[in-house]
Tab-separated table of C-alpha atoms in Angstrom:
chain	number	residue	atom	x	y	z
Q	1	UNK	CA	-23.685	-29.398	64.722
Q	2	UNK	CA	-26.851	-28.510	67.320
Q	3	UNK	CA	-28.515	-25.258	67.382
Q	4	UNK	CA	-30.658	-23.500	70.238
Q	5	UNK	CA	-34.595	-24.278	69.681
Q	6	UNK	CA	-34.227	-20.069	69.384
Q	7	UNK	CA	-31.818	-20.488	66.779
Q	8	UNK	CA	-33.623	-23.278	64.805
Q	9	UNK	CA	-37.489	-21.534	65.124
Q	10	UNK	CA	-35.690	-18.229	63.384
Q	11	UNK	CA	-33.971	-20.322	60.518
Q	12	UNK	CA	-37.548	-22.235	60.070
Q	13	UNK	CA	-39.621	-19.033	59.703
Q	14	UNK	CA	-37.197	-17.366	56.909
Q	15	UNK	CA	-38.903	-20.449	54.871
Q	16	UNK	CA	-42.178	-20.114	55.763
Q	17	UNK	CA	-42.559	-22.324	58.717
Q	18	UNK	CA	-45.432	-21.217	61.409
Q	19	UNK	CA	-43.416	-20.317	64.841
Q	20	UNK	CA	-44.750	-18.449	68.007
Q	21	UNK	CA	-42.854	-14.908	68.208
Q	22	UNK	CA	-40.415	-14.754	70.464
Q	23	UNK	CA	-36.936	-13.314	71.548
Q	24	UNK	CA	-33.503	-14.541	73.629
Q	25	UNK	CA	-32.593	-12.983	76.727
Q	26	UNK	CA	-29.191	-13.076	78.746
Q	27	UNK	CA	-30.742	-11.379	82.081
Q	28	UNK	CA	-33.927	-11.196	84.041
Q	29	UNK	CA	-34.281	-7.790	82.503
Q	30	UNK	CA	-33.529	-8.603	79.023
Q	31	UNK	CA	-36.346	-10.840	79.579
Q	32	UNK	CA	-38.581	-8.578	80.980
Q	33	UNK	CA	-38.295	-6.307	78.112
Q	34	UNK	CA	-38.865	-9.096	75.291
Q	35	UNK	CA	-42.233	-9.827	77.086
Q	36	UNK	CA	-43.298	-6.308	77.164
Q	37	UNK	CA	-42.372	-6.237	73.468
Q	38	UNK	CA	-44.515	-9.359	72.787
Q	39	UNK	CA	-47.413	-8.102	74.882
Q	40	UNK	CA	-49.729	-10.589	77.422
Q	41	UNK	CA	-51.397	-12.039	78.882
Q	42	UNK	CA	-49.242	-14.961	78.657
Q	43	UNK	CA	-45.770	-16.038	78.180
Q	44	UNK	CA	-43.668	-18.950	78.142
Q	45	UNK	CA	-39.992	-18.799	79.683
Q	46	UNK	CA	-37.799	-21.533	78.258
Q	47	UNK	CA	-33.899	-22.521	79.054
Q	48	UNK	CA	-31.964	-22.995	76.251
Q	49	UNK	CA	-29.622	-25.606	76.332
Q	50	UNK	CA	-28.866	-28.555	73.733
Q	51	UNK	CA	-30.491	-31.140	75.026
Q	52	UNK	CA	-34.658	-32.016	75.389
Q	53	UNK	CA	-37.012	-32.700	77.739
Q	54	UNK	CA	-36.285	-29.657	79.552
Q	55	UNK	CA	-39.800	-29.080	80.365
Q	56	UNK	CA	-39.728	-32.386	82.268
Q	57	UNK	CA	-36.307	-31.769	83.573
Q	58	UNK	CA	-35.082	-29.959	87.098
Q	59	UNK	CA	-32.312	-27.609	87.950
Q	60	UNK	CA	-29.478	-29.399	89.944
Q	61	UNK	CA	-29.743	-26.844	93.495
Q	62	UNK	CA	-33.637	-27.477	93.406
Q	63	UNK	CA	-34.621	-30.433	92.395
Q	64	UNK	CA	-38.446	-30.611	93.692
Q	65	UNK	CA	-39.064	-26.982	91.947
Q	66	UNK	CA	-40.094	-26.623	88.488
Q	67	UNK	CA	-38.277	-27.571	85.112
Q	68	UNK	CA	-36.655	-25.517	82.258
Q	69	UNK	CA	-40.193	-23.973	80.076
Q	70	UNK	CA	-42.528	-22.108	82.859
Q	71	UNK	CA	-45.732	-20.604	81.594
Q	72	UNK	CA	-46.621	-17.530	83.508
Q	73	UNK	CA	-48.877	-14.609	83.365
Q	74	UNK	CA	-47.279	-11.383	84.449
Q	75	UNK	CA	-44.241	-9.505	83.439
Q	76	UNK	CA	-42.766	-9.715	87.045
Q	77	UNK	CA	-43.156	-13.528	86.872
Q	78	UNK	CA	-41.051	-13.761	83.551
Q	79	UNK	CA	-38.127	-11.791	85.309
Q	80	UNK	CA	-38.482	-14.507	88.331
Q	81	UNK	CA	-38.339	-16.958	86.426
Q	82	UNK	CA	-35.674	-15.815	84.706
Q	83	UNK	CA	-33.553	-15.330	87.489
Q	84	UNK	CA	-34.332	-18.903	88.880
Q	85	UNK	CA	-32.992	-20.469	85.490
Q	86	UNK	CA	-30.263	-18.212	84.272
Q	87	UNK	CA	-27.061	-19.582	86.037
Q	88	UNK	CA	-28.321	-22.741	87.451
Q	89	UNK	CA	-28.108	-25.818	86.077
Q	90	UNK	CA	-30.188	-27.928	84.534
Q	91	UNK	CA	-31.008	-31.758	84.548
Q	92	UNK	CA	-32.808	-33.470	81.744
Q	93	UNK	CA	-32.777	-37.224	80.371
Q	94	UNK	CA	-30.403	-36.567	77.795
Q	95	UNK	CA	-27.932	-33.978	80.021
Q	96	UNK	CA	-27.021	-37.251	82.199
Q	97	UNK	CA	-26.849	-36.473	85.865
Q	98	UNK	CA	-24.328	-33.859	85.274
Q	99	UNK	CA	-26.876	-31.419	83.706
Q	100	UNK	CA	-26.127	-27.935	81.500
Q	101	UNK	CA	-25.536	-24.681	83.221
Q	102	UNK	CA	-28.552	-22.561	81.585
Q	103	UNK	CA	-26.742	-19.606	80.116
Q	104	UNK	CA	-29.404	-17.673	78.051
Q	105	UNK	CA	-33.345	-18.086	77.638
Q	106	UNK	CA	-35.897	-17.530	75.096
Q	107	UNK	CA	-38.965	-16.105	76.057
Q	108	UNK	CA	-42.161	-16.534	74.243
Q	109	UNK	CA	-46.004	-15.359	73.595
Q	110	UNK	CA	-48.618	-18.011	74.761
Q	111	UNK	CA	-50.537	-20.461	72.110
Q	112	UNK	CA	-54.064	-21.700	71.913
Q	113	UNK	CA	-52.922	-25.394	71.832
Q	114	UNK	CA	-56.035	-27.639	70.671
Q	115	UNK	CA	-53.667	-30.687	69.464
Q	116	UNK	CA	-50.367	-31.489	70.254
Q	117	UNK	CA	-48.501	-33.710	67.076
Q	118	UNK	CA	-44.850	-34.848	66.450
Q	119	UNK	CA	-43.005	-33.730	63.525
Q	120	UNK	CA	-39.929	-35.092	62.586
Q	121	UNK	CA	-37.401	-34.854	59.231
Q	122	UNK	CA	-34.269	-37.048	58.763
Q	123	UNK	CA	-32.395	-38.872	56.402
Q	124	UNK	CA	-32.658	-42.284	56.244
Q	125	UNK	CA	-29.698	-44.375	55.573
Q	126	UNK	CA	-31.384	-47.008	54.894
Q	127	UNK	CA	-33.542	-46.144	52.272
Q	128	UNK	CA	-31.031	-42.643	51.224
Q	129	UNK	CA	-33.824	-40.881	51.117
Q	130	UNK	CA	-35.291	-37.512	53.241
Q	131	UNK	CA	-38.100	-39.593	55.618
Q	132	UNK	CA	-40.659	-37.832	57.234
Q	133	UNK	CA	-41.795	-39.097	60.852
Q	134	UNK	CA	-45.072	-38.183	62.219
Q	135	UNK	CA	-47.087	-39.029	64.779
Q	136	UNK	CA	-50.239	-38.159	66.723
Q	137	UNK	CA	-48.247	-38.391	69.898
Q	138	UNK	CA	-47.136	-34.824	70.314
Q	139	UNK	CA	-44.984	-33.839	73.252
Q	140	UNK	CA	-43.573	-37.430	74.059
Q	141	UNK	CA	-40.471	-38.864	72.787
Q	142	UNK	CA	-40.401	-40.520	69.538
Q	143	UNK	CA	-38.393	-43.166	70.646
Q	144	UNK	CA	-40.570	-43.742	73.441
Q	145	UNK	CA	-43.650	-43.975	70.999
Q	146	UNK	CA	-41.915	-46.380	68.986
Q	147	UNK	CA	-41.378	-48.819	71.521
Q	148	UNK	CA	-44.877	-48.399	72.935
Q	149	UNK	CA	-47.325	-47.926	70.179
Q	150	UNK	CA	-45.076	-48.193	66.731
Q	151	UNK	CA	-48.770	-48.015	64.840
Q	152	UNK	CA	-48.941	-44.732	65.480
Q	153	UNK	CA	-45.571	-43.631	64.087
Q	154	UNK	CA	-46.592	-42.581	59.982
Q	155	UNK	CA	-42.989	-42.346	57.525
Q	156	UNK	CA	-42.931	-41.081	54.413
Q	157	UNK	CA	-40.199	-41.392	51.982
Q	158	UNK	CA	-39.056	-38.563	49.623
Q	159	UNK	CA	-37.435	-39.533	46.330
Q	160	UNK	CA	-34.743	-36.933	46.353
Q	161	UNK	CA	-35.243	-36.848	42.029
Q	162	UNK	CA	-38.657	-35.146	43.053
Q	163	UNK	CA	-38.630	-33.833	46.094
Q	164	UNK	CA	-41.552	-33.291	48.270
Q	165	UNK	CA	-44.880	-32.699	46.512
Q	166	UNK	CA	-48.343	-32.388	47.557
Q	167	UNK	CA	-49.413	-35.904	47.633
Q	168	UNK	CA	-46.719	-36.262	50.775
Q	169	UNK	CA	-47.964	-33.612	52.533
Q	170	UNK	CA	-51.293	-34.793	52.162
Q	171	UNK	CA	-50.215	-38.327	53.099
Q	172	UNK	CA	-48.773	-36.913	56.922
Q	173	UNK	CA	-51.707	-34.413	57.071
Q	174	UNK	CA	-54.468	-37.066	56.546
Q	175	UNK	CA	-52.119	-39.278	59.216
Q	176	UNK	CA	-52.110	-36.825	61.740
Q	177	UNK	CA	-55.527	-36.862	61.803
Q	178	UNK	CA	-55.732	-33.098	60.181
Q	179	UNK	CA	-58.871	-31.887	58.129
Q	180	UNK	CA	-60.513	-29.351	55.862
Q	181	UNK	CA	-58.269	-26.138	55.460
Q	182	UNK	CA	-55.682	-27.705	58.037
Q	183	UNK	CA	-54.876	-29.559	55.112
Q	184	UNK	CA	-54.073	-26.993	53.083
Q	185	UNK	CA	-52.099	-25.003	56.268
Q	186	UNK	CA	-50.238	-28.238	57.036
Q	187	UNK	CA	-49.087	-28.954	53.030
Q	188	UNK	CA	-47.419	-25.091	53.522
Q	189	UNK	CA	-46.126	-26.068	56.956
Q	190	UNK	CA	-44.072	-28.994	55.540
Q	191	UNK	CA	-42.774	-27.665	52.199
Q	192	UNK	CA	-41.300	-25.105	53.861
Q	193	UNK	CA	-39.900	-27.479	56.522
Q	194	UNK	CA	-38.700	-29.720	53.552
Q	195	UNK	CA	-36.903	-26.593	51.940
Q	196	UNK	CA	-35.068	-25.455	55.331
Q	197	UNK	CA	-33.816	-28.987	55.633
Q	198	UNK	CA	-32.012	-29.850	52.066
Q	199	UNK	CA	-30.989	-26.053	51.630
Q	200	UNK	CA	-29.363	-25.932	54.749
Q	201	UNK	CA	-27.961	-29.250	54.545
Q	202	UNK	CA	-29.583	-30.211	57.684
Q	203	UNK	CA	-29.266	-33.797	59.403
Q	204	UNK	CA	-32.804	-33.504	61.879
Q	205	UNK	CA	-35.349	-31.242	62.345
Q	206	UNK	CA	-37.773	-32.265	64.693
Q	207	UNK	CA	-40.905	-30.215	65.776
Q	208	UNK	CA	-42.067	-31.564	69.454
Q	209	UNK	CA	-44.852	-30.843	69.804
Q	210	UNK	CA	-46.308	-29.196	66.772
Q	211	UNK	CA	-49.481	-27.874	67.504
Q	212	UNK	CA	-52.938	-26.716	66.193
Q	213	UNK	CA	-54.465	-24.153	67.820
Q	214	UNK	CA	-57.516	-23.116	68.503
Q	215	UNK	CA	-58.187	-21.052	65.279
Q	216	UNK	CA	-57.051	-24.074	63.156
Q	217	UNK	CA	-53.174	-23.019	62.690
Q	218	UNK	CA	-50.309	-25.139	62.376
Q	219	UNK	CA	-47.437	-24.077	64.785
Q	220	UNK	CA	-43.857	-25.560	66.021
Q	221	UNK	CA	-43.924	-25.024	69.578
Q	222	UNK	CA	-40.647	-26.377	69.579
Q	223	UNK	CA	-37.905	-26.667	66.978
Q	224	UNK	CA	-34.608	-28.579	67.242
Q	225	UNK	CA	-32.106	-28.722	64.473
Q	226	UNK	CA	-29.017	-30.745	63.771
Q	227	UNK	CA	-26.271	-30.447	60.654
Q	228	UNK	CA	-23.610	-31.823	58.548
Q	229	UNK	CA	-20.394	-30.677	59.845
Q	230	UNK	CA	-19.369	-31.523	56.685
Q	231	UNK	CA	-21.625	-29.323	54.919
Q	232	UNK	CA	-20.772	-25.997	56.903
Q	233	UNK	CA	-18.292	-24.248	54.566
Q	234	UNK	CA	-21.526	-23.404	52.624
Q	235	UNK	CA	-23.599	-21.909	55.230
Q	236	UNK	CA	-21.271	-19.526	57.519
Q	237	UNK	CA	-24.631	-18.056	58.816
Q	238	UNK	CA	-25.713	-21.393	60.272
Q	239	UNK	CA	-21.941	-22.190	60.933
Q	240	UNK	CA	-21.704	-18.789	63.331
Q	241	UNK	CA	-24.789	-20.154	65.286
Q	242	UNK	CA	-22.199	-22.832	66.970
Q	243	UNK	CA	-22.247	-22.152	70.793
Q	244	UNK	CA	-18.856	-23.857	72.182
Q	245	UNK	CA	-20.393	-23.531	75.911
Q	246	UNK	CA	-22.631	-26.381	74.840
Q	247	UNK	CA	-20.274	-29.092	73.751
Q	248	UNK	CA	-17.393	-30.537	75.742
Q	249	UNK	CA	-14.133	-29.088	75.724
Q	250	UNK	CA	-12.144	-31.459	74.398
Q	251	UNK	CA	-14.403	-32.025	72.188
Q	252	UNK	CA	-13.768	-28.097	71.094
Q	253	UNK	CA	-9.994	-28.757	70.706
Q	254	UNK	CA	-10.192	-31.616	68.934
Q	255	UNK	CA	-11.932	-29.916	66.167
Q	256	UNK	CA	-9.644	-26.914	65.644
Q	257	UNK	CA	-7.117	-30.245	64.518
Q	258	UNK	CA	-9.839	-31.890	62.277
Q	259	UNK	CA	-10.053	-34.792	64.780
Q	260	UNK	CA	-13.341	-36.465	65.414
Q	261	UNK	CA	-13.202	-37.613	68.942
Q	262	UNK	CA	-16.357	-37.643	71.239
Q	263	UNK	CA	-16.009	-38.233	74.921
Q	264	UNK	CA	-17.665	-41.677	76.682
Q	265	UNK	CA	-18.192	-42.480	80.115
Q	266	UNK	CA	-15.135	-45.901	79.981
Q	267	UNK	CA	-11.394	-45.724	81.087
Q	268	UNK	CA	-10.014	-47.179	77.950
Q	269	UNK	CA	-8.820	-44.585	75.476
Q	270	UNK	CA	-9.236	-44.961	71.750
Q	271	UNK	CA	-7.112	-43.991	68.995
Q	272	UNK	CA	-8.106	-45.759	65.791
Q	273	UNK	CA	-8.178	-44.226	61.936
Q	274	UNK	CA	-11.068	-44.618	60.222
Q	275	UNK	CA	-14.870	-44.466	61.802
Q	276	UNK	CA	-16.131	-47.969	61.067
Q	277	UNK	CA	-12.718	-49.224	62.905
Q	278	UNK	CA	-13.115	-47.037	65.776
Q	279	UNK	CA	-16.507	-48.446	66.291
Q	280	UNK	CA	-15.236	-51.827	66.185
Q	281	UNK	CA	-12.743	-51.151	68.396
Q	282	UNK	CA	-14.417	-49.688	70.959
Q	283	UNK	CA	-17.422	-52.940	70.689
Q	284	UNK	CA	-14.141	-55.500	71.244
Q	285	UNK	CA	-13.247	-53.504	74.047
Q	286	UNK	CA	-16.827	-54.220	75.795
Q	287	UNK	CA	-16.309	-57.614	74.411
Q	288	UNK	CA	-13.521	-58.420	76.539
Q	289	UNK	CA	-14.907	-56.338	79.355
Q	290	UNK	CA	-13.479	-53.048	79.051
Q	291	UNK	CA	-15.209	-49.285	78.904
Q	292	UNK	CA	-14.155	-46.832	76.501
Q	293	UNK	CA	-13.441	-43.556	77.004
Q	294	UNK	CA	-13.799	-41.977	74.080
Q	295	UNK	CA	-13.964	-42.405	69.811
Q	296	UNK	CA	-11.493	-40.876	68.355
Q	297	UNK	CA	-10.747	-41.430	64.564
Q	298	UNK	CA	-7.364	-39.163	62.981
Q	299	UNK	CA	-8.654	-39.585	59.758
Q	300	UNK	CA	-6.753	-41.689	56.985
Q	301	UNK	CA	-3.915	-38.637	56.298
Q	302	UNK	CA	-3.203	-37.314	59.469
Q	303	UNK	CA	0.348	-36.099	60.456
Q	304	UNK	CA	2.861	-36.630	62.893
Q	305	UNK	CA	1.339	-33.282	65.112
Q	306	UNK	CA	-2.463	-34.279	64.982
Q	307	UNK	CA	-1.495	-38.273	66.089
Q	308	UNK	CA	-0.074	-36.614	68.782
Q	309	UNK	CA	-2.633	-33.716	69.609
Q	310	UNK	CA	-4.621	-37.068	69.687
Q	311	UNK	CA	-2.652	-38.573	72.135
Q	312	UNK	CA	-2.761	-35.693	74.138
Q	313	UNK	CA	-6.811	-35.011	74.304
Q	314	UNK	CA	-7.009	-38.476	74.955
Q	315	UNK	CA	-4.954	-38.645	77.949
Q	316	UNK	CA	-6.215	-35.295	79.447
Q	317	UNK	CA	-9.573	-37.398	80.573
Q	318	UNK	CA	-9.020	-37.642	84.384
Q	319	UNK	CA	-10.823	-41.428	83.617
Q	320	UNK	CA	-8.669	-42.814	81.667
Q	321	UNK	CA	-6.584	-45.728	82.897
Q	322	UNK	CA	-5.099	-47.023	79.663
Q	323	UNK	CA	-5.113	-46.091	75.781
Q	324	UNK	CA	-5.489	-48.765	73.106
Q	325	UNK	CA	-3.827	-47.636	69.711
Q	326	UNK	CA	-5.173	-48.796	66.588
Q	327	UNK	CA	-4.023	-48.318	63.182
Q	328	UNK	CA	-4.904	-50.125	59.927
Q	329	UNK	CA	-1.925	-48.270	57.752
Q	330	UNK	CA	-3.594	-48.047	53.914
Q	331	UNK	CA	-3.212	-43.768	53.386
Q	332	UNK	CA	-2.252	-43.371	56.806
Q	333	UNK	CA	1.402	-44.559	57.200
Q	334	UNK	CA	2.407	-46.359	60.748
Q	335	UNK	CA	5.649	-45.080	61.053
Q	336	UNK	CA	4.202	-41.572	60.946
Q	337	UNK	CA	1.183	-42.775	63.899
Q	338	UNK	CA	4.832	-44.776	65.932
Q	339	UNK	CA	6.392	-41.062	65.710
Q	340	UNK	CA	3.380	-39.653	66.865
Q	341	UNK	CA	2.624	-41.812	69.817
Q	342	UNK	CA	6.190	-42.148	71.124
Q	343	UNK	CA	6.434	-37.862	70.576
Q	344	UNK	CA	3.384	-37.826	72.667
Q	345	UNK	CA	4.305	-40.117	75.166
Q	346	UNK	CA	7.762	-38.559	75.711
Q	347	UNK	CA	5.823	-34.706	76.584
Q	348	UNK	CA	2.824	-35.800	78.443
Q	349	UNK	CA	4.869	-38.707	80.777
Q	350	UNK	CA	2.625	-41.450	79.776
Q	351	UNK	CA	1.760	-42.582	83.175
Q	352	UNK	CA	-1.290	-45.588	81.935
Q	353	UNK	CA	-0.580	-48.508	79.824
Q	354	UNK	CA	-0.656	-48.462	76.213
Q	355	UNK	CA	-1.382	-50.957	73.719
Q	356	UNK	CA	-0.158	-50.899	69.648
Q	357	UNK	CA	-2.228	-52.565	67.347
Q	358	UNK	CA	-0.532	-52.002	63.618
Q	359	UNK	CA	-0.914	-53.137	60.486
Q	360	UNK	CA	-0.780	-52.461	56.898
Q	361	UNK	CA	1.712	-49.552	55.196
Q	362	UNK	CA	4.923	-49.617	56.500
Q	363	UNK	CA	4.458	-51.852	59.935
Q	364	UNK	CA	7.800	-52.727	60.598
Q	365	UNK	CA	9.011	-49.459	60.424
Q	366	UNK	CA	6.231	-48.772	62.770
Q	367	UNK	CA	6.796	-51.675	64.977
Q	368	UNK	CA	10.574	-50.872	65.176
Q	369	UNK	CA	10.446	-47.071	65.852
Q	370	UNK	CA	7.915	-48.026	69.012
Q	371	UNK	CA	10.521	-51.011	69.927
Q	372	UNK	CA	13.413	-48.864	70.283
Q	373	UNK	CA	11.136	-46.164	72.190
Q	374	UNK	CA	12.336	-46.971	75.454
Q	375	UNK	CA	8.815	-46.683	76.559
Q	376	UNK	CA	6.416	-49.594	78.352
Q	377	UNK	CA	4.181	-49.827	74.936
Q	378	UNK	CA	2.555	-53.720	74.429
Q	379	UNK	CA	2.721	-54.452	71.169
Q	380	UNK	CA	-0.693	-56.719	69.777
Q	381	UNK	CA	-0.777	-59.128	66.708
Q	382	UNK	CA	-4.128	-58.934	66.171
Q	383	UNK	CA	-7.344	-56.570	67.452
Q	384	UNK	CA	-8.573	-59.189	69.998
Q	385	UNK	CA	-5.060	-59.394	71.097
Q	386	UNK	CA	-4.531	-55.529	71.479
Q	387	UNK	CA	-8.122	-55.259	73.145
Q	388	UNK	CA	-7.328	-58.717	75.679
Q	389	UNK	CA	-4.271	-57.156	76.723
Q	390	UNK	CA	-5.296	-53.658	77.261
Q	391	UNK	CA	-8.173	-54.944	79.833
Q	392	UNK	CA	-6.021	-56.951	81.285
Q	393	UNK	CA	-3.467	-54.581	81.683
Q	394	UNK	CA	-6.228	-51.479	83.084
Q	395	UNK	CA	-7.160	-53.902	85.646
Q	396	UNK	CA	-3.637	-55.359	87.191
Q	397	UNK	CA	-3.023	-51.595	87.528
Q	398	UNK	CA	-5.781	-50.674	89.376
């Protein structure tokens, strides 16, 4: 689950991270008001949407005017600025040409900024461990760093049996290039950062840029956060910070029916159980030269209603021109996903071709009950044979 940067500065300072002050605002004069609050003489208006380089992004009805984070120096030019953002849509390398419609802002009192640095916490599967990213390349993309100059991307491993200690901090401090007391300021910085993260069972933070001022503090000018879904029940605080405006509808319904499905650009819908088979089904579909439209896993018990809530968010994409049905039956039964998929078929009028790729508990059954359907369903031996014929069939149809 993402969080506003507004959202993820205010979880950050209850543990003793360094953030600017700041408030939200839903109107021009809401954010008039939160400057006068903060005092002058300068401020920095920012749109709040879940997705970065908003800064280096522009709104869709004026695209040669300026991005999503304005600095200005009067009151007046905070509720202008305001007004051009609120509403209006917003374009940004990771939005995709369709942008975000800008629906609240965060406005914010004006830093010193001597250095700009890149901050970053994750886990790494790799190594299981908590890994801390730094580099002396504030403000740009870390992947774009990487692939540039990798020798100036520092990580640092934490053994989870110890958890951060000094010697890391001092490690990234003395990487970043940091001296004297900002040491000492940047050792506080990060053990607080470390503490947010593993008590709020966080999957990224990442502070871009983190800066030092002027005065020798250590400040997140920016703060994005990411969690475990899985990890929510425990933390209803972060859990309420959700903001369904942000994430695709679909998307939205499939979770009130604990499916995972996330929406992709293809025409070939996906219906597989189990992640890892999902993925693979959706690389054979490239393979053979189709698009998918979507991953979409029901889990390994899911019942006759979600396979066919399944069925149904699949097939309410506009883009999708056939559905390929895969189902390795170990917990999961494929009778119960043949019931599903003809139930669904039968009350949406399956109107795109559909391929059935079973195997495992109960097949026959499963085979059988989608035989005697009635309904045009291919049937597929194997997974290049379900993902061969569903290309071939998207195509002859179109």
């Amino acid at each position: 689950m993402n969080i506003h940067e507004y959202q993820a500065k205010g979880l950050l300072k209850q543990y003793g991270v360094a953030v600017p002050r700041g408030g939200v605002a839903y109107t021009p004069n809401e954010a008039e008001s939160v400057a006068h609050e903060l005092g002058g003489p300068v401020w920095v208006v920012k749109s709040q949407i879940h997705a970065g380089g908003r800064g280096a992004g522009r709104f869709k009805d004026n695209p040669e005017g300026k991005g999503g984070v304005r600095v200005v120096k009067t009151i007046a030019e905070v509720g202008s600025n305001a007004m051009e953002m609120l509403g209006h849509v917003l374009v940004t390398k990771q939005t995709g040409p369709a942008g975000k419609e800008v629906k609240r802002i965060y406005v914010e009192e004006g830093c010193d900024i001597k250095r700009e640095l890149y901050l970053g916490m994750l886990i790494d599967r790799a190594s299981s461990m908590i890994t801390v990213i730094a580099s002396t390349e504030g403000g740009m993309a870390i992947e774009d760093v990487a692939a540039a100059t990798p020798e100036k991307i520092l990580k640092v491993a934490i053994d989870p049996a110890t958890g951060m200690k000094g010697f890391h901090c001092r490690k990234v401090a003395f990487g970043l290039g940091l001296e004297g007391k900002q040491v000492g300021v940047a050792t506080r910085f990060l053990l607080g950062m470390y503490q947010a993260f593993t008590a709020l069972d966080a999957s990224i933070v990442e502070i871009n840029p983190l800066v030092v001022t002027g005065d020798g503090q250590i400040i997140a000018l920016d703060a994005k956060m990411s969690f475990d879904d899985n990890a929510l029940f425990r933390h209803k605080d972060v859990s309420d910070m959700r903001d369904e405006s942000e994430m695709d509808p679909t998307e939205v319904e499939a979770g009130k029916h604990d499916l995972n499905y996330v929406k992709l650009d293809g025409n070939i819908g996906c219906m597989v159980n189990g992640a890892g088979l999902a993925m693979t089904t959706m690389d054979i579909i490239k393979l053979y030269g189709g698009e998918p439209a979507n991953f979409l896993d029901v889990g390994g018990g899911a019942t006759r209603d979600r396979v066919t809530m399944a069925f149904k968010l699949i097939l309410s994409d506009p883009n999708v021109e056939g559905i390929l049905v895969n189902i390795f039956g170990g917990i999961m039964r494929c009778d119960v996903i043949a019931e599903g998929v003809v139930a669904a078929a039968r009350e949406v009028s399956l109107h795109v071709p559909l391929v059935v790729r079973l195997e495992g508990t109960n097949v026959e059954l499963g085979k059988k009950i989608l035989a005697e359907s009635g309904l045009p369903i291919l049937s597929a031996d194997n997974l290049a044979d379900a993902a061969e014929k569903v290309v071939k069939a998207v195509k002859e149809a179109a």
